[in-house]
CSV table of C-alpha atoms in Angstrom, one decimal:
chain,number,residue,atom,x,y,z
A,180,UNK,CA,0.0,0.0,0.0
A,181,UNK,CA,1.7,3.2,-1.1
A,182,UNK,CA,0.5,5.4,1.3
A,183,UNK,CA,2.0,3.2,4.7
A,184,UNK,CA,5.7,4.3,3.7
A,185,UNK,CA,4.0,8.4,4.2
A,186,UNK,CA,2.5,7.5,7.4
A,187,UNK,CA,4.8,5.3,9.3
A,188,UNK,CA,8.0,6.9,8.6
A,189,UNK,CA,10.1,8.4,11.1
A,190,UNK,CA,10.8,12.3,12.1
A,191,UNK,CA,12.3,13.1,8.5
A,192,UNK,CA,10.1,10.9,6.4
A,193,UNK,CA,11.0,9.0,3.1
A,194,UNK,CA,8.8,9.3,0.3
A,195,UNK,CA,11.1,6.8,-2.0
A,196,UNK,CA,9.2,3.7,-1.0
A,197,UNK,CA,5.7,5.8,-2.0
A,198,UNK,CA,7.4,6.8,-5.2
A,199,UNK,CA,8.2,3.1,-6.2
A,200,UNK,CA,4.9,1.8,-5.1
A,201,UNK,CA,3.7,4.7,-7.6
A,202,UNK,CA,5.7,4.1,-10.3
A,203,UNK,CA,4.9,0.4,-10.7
A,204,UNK,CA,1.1,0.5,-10.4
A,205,UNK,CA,0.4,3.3,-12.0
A,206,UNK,CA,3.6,4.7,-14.2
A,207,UNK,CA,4.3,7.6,-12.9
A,208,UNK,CA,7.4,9.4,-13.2
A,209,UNK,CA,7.6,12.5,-12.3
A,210,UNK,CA,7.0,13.0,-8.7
A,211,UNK,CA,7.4,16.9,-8.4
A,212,UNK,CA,3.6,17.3,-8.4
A,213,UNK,CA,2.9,15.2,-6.4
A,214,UNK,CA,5.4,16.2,-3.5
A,215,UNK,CA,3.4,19.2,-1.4
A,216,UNK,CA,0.5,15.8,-1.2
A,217,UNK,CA,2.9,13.4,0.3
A,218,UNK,CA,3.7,16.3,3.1
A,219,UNK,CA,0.1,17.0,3.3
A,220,UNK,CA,-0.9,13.0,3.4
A,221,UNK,CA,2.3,12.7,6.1
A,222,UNK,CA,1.0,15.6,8.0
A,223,UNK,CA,-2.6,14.6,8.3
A,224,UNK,CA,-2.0,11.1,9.7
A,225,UNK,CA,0.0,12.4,12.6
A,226,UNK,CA,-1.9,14.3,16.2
A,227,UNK,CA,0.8,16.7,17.9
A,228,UNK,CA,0.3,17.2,21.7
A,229,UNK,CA,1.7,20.2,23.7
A,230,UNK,CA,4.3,18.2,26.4
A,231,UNK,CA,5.8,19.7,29.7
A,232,UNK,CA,7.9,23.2,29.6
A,233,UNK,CA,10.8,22.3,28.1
A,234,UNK,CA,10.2,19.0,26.5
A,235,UNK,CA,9.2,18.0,23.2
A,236,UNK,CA,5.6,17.7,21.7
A,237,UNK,CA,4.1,14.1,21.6
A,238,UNK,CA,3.3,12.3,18.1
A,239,UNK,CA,0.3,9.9,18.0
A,240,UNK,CA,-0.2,8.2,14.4
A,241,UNK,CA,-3.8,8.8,13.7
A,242,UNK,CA,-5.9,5.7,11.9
A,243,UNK,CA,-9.0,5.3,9.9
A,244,UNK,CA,-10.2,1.8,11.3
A,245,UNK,CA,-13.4,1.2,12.9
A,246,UNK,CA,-12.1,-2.1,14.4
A,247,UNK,CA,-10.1,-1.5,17.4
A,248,UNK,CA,-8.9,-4.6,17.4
A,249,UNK,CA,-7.3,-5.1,13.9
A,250,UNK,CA,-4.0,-6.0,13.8
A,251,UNK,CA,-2.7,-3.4,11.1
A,252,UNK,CA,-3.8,0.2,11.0
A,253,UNK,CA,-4.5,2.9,8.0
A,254,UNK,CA,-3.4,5.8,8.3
A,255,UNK,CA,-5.2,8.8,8.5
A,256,UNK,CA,-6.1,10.4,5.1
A,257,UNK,CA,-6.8,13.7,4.3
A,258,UNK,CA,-7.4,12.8,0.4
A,259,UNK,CA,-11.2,11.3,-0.8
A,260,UNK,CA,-13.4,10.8,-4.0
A,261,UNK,CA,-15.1,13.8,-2.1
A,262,UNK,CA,-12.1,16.0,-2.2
A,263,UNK,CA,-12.0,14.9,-6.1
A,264,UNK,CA,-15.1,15.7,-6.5
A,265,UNK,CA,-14.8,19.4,-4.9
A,266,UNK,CA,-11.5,19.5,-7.0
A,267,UNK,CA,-13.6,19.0,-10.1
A,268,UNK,CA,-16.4,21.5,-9.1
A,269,UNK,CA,-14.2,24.3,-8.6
A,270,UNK,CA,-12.3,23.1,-11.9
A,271,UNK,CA,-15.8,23.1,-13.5
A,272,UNK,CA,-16.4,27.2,-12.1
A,273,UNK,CA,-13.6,27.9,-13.8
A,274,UNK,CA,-14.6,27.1,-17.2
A,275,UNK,CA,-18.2,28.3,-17.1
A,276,UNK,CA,-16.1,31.1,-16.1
A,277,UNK,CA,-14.5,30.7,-19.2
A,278,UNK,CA,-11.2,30.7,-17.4
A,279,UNK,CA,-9.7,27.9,-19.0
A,280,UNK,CA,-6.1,28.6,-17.7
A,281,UNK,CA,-7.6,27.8,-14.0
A,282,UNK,CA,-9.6,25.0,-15.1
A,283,UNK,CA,-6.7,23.2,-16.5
A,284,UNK,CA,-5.0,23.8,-12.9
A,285,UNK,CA,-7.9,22.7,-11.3
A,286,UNK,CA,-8.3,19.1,-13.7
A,287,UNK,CA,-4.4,18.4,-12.9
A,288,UNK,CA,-5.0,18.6,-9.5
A,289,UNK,CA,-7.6,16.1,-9.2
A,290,UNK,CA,-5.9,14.1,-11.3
A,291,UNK,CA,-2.8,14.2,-8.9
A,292,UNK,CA,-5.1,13.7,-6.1
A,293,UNK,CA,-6.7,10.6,-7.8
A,294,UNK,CA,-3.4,8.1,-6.8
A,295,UNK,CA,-4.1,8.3,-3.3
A,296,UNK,CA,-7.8,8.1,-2.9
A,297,UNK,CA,-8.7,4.7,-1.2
A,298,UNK,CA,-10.7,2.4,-3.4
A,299,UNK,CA,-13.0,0.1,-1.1
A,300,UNK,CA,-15.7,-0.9,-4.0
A,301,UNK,CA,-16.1,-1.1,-7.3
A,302,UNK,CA,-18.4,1.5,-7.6
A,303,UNK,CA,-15.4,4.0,-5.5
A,304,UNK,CA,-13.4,2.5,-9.0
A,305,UNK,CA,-16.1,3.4,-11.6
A,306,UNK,CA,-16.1,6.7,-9.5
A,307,UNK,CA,-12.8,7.1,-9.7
A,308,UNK,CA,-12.2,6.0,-13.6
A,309,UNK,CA,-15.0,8.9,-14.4
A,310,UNK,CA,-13.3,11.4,-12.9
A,311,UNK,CA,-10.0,10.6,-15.1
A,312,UNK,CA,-12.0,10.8,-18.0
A,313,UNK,CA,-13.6,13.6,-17.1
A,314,UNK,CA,-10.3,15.2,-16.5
A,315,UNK,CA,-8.6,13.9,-19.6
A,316,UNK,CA,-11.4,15.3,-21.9
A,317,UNK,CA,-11.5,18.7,-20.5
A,318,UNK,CA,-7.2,19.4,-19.6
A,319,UNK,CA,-7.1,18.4,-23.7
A,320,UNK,CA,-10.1,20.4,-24.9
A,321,UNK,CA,-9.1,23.8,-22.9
A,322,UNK,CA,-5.9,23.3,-24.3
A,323,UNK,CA,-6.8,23.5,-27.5
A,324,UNK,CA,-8.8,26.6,-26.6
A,325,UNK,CA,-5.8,28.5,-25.5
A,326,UNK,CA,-3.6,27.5,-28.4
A,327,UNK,CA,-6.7,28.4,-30.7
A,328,UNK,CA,-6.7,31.9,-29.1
A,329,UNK,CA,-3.4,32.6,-29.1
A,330,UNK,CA,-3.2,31.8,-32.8
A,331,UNK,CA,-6.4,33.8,-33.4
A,332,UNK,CA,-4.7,36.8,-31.9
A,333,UNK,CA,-1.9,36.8,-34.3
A,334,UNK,CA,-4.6,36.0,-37.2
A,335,UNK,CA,-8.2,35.9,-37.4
A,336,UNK,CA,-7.9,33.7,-40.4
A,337,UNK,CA,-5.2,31.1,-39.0
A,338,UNK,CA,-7.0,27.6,-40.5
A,339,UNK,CA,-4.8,26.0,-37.5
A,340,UNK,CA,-7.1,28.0,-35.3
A,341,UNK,CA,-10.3,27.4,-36.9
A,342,UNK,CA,-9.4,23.4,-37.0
A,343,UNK,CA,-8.7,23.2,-32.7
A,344,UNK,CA,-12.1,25.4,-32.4
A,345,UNK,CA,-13.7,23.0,-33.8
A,346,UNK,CA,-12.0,20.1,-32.3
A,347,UNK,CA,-13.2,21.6,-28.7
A,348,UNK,CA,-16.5,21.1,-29.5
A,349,UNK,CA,-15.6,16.8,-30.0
A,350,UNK,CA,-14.6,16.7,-26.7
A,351,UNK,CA,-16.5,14.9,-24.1
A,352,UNK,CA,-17.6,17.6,-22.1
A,353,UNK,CA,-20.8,18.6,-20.5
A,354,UNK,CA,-23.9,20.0,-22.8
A,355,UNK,CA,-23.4,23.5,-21.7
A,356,UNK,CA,-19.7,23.9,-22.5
A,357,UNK,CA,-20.2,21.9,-25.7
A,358,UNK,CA,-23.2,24.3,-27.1
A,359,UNK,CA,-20.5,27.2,-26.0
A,360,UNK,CA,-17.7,25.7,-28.2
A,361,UNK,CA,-19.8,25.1,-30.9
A,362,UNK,CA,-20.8,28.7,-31.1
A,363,UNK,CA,-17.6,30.1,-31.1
A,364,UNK,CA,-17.1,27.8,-34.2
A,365,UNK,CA,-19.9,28.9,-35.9
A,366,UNK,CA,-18.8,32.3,-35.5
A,367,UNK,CA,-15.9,31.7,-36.5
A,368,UNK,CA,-16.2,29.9,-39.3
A,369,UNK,CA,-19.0,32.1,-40.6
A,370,UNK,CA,-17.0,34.8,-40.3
A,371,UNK,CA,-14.7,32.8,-43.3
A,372,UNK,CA,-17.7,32.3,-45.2
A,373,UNK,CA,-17.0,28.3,-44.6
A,374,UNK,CA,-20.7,27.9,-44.4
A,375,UNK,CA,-20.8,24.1,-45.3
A,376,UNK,CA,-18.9,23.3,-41.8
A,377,UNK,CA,-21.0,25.6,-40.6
A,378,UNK,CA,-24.3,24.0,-41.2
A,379,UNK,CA,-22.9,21.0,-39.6
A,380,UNK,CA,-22.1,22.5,-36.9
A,381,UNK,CA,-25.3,24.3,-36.7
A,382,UNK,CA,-27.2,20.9,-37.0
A,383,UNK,CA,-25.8,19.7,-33.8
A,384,UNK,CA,-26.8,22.4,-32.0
A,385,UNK,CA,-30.4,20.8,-32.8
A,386,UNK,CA,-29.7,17.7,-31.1
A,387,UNK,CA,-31.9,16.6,-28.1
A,388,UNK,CA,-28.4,16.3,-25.6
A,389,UNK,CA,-27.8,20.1,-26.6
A,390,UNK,CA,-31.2,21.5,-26.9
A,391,UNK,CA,-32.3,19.7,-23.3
A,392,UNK,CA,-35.1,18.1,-25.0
């Protein structure tokens, strides 16, 4: 369990046994975002008592185990599906805000958090495996938005533009930010006088997962 080498390490914990546990189940190899969790993780499965004046504080590992009479504890974890979830609501703020900068930020930290979230059932691992895709879809799709706009700024007319605002509107997002791209693309493209990729375009905007129907 990756996790035990974060909570039951000593004073100066060692984050190299987490790293390999990582690395084998789930590829990972670069660790540097990942670093501020394992303090937090460390931190959180640790209670600090005030001792006498003069001596040092007292450490108490904290668990998560209902059954007091296990043989081997859990640590303490301040990481959940619920904290994924909140990660992916604010995440979500940020691009009805159209703030796709933050909502990048906000998709990479969920997926960073995603690692450490203890999976009990299988429905925790469909959870979980929705959220990645979720994730994936929009970190790729507000990508292309950004590159698209900072090619648009340069020209209005840049076809490699036009192409990745189109392609944000493939993306498996929700309805509302899909009917957004697509307008921009319509706008866009009308604006060229491409009006056959237009009307296709414009056709989709008709469909009953857009309109709400």
């Amino acid at each position: 369990y990756p996790l035990c080498a974060l909570a039951v390490s000593d004073e100066r914990p060692d984050f190299s046994m987490a790293q390999e546990t990582l690395h084998k189940r789930f590829g990972i190899i670069n660790f540097e975002p990942l670093r501020p969790l394992f303090k937090k993780i460390y931190s959180s499965a640790f209670a600090h008592y005030p001792g006498l004046q003069g001596a040092g504080h007292l450490r108490a590992a904290l668990t998560r185990d209902s059954d007091p009479s296990a043989r081997y504890k859990l640590p303490n974890l301040c990481v959940s599906l619920g904290t994924c979830i909140a990660l992916k609501q604010q995440a979500l703020q940020a691009m009805n805000k159209l703030n796709f900068a933050d909502a990048i930020e906000g998709f990479r930290e969920l997926l960073w958090n995603i690692p450490f979230v203890p999976i009990l059932t299988k429905e925790d691992l469909k959870d979980a495996r929705r959220l990645v895709d979720l994730a994936r879809e929009y970190i790729t799709a507000s990508r292309c938005k950004l590159e698209a706009k900072a090619l648009l700024e340069k020209s209005a007319s840049d076809p490699r533009a036009i192409e990745l605002t189109c392609l944000f509107t493939h993306f498996q997002l929700q309805p509302s930010h899909v009917v957004l791209g697509l307008r921009y693309a319509i706008q866009a493209l009308w604006k060229l006088q491409n009006f056959k990729t237009c009307a296709i375009l414009a056709a989709r905007l008709r469909l009953p997962r857009h309109t709400g129907d």
